[in-house]
PDB file of C-alpha atoms in Angstrom:
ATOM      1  CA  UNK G   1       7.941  50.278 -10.800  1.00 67.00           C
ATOM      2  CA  UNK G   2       6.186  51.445  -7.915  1.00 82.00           C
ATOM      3  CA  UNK G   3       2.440  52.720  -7.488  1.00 87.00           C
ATOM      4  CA  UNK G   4       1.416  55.646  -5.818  1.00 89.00           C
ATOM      5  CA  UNK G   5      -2.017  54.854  -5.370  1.00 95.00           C
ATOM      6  CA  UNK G   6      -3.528  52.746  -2.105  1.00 97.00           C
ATOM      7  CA  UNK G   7      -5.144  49.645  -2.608  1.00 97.00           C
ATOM      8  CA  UNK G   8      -7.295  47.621  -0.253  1.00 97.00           C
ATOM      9  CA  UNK G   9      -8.882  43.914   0.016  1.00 97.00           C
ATOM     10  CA  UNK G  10     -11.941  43.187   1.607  1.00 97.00           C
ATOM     11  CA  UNK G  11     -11.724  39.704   2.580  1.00 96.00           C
ATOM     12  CA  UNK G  12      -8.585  38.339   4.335  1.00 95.00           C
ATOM     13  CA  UNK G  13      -8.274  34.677   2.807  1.00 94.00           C
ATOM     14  CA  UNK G  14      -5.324  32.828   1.536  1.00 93.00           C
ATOM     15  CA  UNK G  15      -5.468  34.261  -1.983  1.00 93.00           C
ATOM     16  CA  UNK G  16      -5.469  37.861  -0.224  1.00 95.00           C
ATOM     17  CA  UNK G  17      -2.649  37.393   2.043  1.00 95.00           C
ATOM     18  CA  UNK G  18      -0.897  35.745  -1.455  1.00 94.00           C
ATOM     19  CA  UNK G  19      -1.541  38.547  -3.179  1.00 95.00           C
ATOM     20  CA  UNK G  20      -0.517  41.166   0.029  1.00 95.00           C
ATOM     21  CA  UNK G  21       2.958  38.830  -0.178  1.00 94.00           C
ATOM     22  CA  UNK G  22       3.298  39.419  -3.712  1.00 94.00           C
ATOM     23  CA  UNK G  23       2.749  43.170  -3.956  1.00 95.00           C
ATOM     24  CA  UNK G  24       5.252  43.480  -0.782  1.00 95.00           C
ATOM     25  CA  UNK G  25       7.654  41.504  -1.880  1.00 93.00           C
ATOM     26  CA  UNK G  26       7.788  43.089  -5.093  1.00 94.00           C
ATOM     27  CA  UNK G  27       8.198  46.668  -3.651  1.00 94.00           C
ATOM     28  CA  UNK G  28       4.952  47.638  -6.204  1.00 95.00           C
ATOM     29  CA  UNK G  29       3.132  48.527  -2.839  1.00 95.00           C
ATOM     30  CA  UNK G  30       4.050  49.653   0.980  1.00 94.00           C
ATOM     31  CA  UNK G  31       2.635  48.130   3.612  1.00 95.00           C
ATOM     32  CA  UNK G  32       1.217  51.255   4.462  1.00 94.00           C
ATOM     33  CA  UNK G  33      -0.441  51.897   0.950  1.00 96.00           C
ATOM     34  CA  UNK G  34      -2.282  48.370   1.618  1.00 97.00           C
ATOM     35  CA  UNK G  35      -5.703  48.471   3.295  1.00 97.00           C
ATOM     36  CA  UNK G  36      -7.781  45.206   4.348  1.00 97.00           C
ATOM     37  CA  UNK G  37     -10.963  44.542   5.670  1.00 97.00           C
ATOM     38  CA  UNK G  38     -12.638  40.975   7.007  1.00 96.00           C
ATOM     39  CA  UNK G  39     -14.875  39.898   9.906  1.00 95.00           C
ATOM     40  CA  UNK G  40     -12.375  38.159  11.743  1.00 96.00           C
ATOM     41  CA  UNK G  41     -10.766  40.075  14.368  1.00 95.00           C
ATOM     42  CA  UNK G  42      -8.074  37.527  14.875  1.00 96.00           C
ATOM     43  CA  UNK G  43      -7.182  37.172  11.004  1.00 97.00           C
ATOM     44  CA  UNK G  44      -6.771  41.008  10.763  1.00 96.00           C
ATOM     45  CA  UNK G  45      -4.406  41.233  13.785  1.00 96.00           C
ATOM     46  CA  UNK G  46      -2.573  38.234  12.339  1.00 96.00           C
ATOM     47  CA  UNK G  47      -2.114  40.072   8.919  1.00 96.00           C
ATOM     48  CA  UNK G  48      -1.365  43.267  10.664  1.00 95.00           C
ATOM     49  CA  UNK G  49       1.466  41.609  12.638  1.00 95.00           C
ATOM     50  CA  UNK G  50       3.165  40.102  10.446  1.00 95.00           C
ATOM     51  CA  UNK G  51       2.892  42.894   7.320  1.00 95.00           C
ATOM     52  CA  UNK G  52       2.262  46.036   9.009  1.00 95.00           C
ATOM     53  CA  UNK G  53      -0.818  46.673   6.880  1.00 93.00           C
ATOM     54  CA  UNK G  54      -3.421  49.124   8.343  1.00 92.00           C
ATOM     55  CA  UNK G  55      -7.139  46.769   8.894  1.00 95.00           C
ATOM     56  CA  UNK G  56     -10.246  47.297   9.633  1.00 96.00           C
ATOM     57  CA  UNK G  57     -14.066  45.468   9.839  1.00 96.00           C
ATOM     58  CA  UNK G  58     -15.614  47.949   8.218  1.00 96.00           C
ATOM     59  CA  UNK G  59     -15.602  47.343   4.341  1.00 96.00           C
ATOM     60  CA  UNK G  60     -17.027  51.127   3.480  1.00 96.00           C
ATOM     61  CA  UNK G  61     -13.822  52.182   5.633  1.00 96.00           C
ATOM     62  CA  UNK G  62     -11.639  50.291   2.899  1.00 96.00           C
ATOM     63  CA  UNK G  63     -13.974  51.558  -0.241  1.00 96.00           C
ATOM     64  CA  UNK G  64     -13.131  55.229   1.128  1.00 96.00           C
ATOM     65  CA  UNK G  65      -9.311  55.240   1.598  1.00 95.00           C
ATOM     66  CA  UNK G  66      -8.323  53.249  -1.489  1.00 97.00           C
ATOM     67  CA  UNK G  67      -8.056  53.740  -5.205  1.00 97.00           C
ATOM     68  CA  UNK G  68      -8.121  50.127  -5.957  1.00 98.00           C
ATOM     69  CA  UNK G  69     -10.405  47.588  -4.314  1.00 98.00           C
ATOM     70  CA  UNK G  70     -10.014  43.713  -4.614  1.00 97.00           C
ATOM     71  CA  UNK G  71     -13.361  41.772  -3.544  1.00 97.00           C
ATOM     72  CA  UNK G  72     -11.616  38.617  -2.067  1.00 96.00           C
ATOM     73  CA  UNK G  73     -14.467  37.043  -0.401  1.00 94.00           C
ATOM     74  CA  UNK G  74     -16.995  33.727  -1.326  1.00 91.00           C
ATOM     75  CA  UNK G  75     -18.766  34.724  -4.046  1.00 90.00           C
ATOM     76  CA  UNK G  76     -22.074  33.870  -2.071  1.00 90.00           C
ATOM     77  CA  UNK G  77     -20.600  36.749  -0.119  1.00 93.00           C
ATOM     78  CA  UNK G  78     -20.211  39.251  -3.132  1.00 94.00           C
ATOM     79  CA  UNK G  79     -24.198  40.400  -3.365  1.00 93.00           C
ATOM     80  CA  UNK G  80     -24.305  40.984  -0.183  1.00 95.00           C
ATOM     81  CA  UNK G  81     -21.057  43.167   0.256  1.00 95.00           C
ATOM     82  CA  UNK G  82     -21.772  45.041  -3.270  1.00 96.00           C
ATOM     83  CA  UNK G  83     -24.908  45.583  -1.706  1.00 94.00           C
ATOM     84  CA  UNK G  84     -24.006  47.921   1.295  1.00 94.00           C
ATOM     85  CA  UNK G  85     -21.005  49.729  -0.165  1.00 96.00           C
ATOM     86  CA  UNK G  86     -21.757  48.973  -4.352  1.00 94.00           C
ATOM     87  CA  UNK G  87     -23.443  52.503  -4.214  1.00 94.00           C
ATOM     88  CA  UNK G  88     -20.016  54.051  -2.772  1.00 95.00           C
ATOM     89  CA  UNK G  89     -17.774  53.112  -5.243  1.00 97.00           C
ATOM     90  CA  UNK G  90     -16.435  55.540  -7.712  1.00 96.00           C
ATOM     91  CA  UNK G  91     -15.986  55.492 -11.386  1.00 95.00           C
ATOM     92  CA  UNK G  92     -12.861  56.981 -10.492  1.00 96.00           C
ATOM     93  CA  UNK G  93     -11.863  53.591  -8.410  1.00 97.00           C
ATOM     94  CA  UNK G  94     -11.030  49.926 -10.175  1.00 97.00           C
ATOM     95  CA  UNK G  95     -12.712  47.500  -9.136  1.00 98.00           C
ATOM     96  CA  UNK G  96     -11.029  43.909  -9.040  1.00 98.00           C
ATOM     97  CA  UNK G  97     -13.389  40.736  -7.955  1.00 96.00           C
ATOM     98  CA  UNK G  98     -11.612  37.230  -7.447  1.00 94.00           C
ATOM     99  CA  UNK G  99     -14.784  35.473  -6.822  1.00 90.00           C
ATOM    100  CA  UNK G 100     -15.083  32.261  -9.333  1.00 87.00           C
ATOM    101  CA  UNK G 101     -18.197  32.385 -11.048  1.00 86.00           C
ATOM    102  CA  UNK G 102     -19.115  36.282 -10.656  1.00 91.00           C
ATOM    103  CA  UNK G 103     -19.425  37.779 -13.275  1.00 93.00           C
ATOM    104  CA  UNK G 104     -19.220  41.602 -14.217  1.00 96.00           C
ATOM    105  CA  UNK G 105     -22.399  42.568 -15.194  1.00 95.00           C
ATOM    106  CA  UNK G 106     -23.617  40.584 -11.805  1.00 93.00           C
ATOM    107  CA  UNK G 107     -21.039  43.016 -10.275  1.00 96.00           C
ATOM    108  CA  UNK G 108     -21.978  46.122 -12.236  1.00 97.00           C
ATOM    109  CA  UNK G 109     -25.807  45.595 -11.069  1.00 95.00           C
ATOM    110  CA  UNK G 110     -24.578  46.506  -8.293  1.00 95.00           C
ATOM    111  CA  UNK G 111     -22.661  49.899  -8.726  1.00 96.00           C
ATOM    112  CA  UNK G 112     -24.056  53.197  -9.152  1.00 94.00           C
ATOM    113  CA  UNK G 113     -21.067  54.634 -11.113  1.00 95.00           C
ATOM    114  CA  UNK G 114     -19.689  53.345 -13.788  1.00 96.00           C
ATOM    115  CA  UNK G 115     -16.808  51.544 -12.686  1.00 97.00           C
ATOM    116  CA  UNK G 116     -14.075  49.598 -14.083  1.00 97.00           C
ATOM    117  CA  UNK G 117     -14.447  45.952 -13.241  1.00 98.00           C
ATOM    118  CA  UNK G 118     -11.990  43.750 -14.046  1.00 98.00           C
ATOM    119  CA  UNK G 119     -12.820  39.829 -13.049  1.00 97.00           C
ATOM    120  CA  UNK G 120     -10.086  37.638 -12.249  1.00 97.00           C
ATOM    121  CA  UNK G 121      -9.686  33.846 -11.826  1.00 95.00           C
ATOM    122  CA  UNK G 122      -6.272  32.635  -9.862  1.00 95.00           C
ATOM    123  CA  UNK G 123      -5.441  29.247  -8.989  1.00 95.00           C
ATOM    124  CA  UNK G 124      -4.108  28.294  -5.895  1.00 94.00           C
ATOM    125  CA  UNK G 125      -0.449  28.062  -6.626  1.00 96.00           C
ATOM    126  CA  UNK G 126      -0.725  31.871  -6.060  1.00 94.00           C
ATOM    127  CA  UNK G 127       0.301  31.251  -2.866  1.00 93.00           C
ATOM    128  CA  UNK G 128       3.570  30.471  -3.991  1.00 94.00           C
ATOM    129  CA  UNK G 129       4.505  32.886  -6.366  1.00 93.00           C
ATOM    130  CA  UNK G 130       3.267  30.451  -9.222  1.00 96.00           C
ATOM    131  CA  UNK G 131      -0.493  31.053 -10.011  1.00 96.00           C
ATOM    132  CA  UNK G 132      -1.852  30.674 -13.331  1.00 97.00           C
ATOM    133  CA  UNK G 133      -4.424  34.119 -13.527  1.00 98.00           C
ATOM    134  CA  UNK G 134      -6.865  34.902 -15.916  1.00 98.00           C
ATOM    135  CA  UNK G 135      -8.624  38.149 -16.200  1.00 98.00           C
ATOM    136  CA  UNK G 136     -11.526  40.058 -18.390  1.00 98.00           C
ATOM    137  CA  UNK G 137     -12.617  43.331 -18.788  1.00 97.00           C
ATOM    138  CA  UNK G 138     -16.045  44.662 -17.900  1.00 97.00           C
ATOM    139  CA  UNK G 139     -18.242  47.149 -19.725  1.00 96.00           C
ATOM    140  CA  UNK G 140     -16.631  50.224 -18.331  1.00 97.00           C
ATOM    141  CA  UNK G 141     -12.959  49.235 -18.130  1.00 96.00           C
ATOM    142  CA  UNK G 142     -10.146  50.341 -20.262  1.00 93.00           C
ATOM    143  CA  UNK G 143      -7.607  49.282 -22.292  1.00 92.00           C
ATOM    144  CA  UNK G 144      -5.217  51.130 -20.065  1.00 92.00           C
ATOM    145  CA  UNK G 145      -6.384  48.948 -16.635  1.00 96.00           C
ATOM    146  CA  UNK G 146      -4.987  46.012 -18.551  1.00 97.00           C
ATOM    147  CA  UNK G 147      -1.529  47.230 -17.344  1.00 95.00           C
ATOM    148  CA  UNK G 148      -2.676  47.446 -13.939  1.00 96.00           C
ATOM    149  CA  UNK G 149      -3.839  44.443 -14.218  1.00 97.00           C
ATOM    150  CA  UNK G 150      -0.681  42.839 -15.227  1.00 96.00           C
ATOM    151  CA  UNK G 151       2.266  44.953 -13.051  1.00 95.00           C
ATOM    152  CA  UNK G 152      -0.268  43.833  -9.906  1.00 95.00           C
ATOM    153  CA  UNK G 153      -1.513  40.030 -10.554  1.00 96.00           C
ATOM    154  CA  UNK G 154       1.922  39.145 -12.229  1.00 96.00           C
ATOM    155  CA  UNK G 155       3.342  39.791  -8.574  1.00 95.00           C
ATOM    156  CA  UNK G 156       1.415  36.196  -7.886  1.00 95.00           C
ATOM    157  CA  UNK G 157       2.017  34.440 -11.312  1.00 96.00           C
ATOM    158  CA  UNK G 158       1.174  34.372 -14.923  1.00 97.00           C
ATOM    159  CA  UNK G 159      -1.377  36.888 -16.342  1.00 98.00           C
ATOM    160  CA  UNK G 160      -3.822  36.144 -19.212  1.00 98.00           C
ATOM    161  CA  UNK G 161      -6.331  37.970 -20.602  1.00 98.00           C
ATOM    162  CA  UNK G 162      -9.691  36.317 -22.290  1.00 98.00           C
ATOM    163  CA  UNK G 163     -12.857  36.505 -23.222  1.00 97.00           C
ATOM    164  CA  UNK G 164     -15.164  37.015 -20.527  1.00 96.00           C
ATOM    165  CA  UNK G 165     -17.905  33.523 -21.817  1.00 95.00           C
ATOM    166  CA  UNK G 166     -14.031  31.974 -20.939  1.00 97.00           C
ATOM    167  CA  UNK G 167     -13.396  32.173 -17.731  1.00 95.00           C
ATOM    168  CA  UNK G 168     -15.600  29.125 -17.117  1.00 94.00           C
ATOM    169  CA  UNK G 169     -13.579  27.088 -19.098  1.00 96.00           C
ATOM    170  CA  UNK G 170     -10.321  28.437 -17.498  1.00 97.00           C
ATOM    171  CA  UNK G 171     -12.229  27.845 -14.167  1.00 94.00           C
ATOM    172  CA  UNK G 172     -12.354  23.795 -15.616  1.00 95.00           C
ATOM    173  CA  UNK G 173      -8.590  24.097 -16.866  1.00 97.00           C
ATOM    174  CA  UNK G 174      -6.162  25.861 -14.688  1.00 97.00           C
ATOM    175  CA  UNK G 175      -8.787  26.760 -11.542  1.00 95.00           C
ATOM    176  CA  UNK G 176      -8.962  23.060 -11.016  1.00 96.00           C
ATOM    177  CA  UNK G 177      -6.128  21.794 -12.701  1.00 97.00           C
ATOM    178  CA  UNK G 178      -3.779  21.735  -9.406  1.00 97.00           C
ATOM    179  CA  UNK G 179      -6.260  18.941  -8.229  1.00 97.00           C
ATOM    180  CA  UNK G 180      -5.567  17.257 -11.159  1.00 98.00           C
ATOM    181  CA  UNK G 181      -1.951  17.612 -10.910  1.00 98.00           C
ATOM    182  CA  UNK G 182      -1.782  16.507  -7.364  1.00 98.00           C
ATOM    183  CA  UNK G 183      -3.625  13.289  -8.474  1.00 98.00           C
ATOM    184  CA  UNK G 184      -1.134  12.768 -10.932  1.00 98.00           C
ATOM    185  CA  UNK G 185       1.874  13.287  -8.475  1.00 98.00           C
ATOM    186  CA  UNK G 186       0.110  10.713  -5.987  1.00 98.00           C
ATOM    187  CA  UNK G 187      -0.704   8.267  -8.461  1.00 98.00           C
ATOM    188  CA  UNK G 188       3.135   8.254 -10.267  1.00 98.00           C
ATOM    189  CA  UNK G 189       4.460   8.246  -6.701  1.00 98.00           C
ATOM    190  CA  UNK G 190       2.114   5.001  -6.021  1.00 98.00           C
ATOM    191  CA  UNK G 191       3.478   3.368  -8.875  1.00 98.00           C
ATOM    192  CA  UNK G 192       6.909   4.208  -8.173  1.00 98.00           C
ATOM    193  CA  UNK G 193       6.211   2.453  -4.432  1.00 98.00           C
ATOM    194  CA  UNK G 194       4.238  -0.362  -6.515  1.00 98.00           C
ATOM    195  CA  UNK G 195       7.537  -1.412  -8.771  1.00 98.00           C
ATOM    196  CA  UNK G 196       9.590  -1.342  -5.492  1.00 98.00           C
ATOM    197  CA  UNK G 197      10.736   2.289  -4.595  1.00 98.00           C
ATOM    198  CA  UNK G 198      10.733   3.533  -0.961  1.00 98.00           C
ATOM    199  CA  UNK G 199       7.872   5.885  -1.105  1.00 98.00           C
ATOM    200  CA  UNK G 200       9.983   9.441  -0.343  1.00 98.00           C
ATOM    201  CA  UNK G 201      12.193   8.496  -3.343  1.00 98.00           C
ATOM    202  CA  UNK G 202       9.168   7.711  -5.312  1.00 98.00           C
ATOM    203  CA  UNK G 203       7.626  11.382  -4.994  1.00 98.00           C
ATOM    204  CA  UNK G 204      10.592  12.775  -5.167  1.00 98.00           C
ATOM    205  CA  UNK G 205      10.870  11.536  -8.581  1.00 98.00           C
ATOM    206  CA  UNK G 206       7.408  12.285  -9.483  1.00 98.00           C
ATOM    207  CA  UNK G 207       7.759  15.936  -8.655  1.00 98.00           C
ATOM    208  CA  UNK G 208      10.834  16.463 -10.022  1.00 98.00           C
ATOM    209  CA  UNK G 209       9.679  14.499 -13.118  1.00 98.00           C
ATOM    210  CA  UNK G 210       6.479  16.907 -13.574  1.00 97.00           C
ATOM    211  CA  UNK G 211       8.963  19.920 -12.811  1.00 97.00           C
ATOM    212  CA  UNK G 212      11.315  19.209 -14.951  1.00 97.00           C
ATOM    213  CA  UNK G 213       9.004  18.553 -17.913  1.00 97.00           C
ATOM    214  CA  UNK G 214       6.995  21.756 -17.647  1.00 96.00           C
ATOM    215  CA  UNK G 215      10.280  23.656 -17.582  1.00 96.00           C
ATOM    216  CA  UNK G 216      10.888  21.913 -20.878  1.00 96.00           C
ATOM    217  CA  UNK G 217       7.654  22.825 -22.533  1.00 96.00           C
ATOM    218  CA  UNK G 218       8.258  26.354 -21.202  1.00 94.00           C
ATOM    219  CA  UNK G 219      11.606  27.305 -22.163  1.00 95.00           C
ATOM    220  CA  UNK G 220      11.752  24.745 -25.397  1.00 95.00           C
ATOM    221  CA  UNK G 221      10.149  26.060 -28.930  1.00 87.00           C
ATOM    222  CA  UNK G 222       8.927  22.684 -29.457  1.00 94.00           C
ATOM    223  CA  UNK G 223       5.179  21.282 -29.268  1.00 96.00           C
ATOM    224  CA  UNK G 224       4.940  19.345 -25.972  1.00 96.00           C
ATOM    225  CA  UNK G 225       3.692  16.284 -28.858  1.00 96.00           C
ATOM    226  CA  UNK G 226       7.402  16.785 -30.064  1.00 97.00           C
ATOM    227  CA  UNK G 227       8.814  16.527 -26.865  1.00 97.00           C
ATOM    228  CA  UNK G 228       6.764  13.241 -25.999  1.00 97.00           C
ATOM    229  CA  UNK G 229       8.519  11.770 -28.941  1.00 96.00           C
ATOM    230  CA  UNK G 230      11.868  12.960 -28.140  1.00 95.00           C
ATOM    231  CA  UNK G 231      11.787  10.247 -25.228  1.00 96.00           C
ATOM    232  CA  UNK G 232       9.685   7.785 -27.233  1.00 97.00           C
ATOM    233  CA  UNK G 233      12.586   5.377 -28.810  1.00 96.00           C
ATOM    234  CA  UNK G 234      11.144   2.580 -31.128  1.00 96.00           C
ATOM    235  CA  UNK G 235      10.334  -0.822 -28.915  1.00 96.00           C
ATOM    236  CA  UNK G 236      11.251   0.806 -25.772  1.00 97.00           C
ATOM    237  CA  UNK G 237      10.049   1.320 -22.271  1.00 97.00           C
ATOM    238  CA  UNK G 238       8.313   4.726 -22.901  1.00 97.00           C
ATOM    239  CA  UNK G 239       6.197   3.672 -25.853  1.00 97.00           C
ATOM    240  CA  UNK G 240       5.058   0.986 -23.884  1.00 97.00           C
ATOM    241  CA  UNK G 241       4.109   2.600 -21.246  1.00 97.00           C
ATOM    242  CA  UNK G 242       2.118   5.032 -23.275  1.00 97.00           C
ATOM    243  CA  UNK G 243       0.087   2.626 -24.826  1.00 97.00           C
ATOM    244  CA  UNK G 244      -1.257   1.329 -21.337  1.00 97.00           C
ATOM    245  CA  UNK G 245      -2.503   5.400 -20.923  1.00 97.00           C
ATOM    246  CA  UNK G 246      -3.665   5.967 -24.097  1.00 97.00           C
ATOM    247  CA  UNK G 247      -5.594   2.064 -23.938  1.00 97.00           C
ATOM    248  CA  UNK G 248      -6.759   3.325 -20.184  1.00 97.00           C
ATOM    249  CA  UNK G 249      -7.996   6.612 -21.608  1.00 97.00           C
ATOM    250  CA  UNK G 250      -5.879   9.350 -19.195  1.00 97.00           C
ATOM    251  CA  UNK G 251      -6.309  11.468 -22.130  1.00 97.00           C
ATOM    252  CA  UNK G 252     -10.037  11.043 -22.271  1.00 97.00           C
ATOM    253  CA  UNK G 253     -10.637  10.964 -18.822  1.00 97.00           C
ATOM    254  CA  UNK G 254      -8.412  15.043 -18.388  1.00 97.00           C
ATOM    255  CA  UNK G 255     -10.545  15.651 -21.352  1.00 97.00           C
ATOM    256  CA  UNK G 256     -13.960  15.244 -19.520  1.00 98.00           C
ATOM    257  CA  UNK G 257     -12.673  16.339 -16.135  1.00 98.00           C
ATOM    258  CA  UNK G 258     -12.014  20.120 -17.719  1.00 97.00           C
ATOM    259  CA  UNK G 259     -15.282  19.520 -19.782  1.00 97.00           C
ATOM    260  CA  UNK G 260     -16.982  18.342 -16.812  1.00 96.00           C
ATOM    261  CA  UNK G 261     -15.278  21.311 -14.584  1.00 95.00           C
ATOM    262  CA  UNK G 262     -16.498  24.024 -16.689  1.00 94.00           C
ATOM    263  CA  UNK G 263     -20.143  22.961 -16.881  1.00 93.00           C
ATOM    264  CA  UNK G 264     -20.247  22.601 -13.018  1.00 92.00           C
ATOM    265  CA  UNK G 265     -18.808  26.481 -13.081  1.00 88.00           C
ATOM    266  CA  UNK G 266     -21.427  27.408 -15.521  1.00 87.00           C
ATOM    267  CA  UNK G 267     -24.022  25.878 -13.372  1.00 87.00           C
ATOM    268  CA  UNK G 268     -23.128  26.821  -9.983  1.00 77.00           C
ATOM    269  CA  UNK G 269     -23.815  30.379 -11.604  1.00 73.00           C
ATOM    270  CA  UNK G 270     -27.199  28.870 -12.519  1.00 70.00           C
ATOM    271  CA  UNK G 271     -26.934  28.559 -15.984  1.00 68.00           C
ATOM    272  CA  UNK G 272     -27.050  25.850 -18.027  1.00 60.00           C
TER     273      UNK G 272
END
């Protein structure tokens, strides 16, 4: 279903152009509905190149000609945006920030009007059609934006709404849970080399291996516990293998990585 309405970006990062791709490819947006603003004269020439999308370096230029305006920027970054065009947005706008750690009444401070504000948090497999994105609501925004919320993010991924005292523990979980995975990958490809596989079959393996099994989990009505023990046979080579994890703590240690993850989000926000 397509949207009438124009929506711009200011900042022109990775997640940005992801999210540009997605609402493109998707035919939910026109190029020409699609607004962007950043510093970097290059970047905006690259973008406007290769999507047709109108630009600009002016960020109150973007806050006038759209109807919906993502904050893609550092969120060191966000103050002092909100700061020179805050007082220009509209409660008739929505407001979308993508900024980890920001939250919306830090946003809100910052608007005149009362605004929906929706905060997001992607993870980087966004850029590939595949993020994992959570969202909440702020004070002022309706039941109705979740909708918008959903037909625009879901262009990029999976959508997911909680709690707002959440998102730092979906920061710890899915925000850094690629690096995690990518550890994983490396270290099963390792192994593979290790017990005498040439290392391109060995990551092959691995990453089909970790596709494979997530597509099970997904499409399967079965507890990913269940499907563990489907390829755990009595005395065999799997059990034995997962007793050197469980004795080495992997689950522990992905236990106090997300644990350890979320407090650093929580912090970096300067609370405790």
């Amino acid at each position: 279903m397509k949207i009438s309405k124009k929506i711009g970006f200011i900042g022109a990062g990775a997640m940005a152009e992801a999210l540009i791709k997605g609402l493109i490819k998707s035919e939910l947006f026109k190029s020409n509905q699609i607004y962007i603003s950043d510093i970097r004269e290059e970047r905006l020439k690259d973008l406007k190149e290769r999507y047709a999308l109108e630009t600009t370096t002016d960020n109150q230029e973007i806050v006038e000609r759209v109807d919906y305006l993502i904050l893609a920027v550092k969120p060191k970054i966000i103050p002092i945006v909100l700061d020179k065009v805050g007082k220009n947005i509209s409660k008739s706008q929505k407001l979308f920030s993508i900024a980890a750690g920001i939250n919306t009444m830090m946003i809100e401070k910052h608007l005149r009007e009362k605004v929906s504000v929706i905060r997001l948090m992607p993870n980087t497999p966004a850029l590939i059609g595949e993020g994992a994105i959570a969202y909440c609501l702020g004070a002022f925004a309706q039941d109705e934006d979740k909708n918008l919320v959903n037909q625009i993010f879901e262009t990029v991924g999976m959508v997911l709404e909680v709690e707002e005292e959440l998102m730092d523990a979906v920061t710890g979980l899915s925000g850094s849970g690629p690096a995690y995975i990518y550890l994983i990958i490396e270290a099963l490809s390792d192994a593979g080399v290790n017990v005498g596989l040439n290392r391109n079959d060995a990551l092959s393996l691995a990453l089909q291996t970790i596709i494979g099994s997530a597509k099970m989990v997904l499409q399967s009505e079965n507890h990913p516990g269940q499907l563990k023990d489907m390829v755990t046979s009595p005395g065999g080579t799997t059990i034995t293998g997962l007793k050197i994890l469980e004795r080495e703590g992997v689950r522990s240690a992905l236990y106090q990585a997300v644990e350890a993850a979320t407090i650093k989000s929580k912090e970096l926000r300067g609370e405790k």
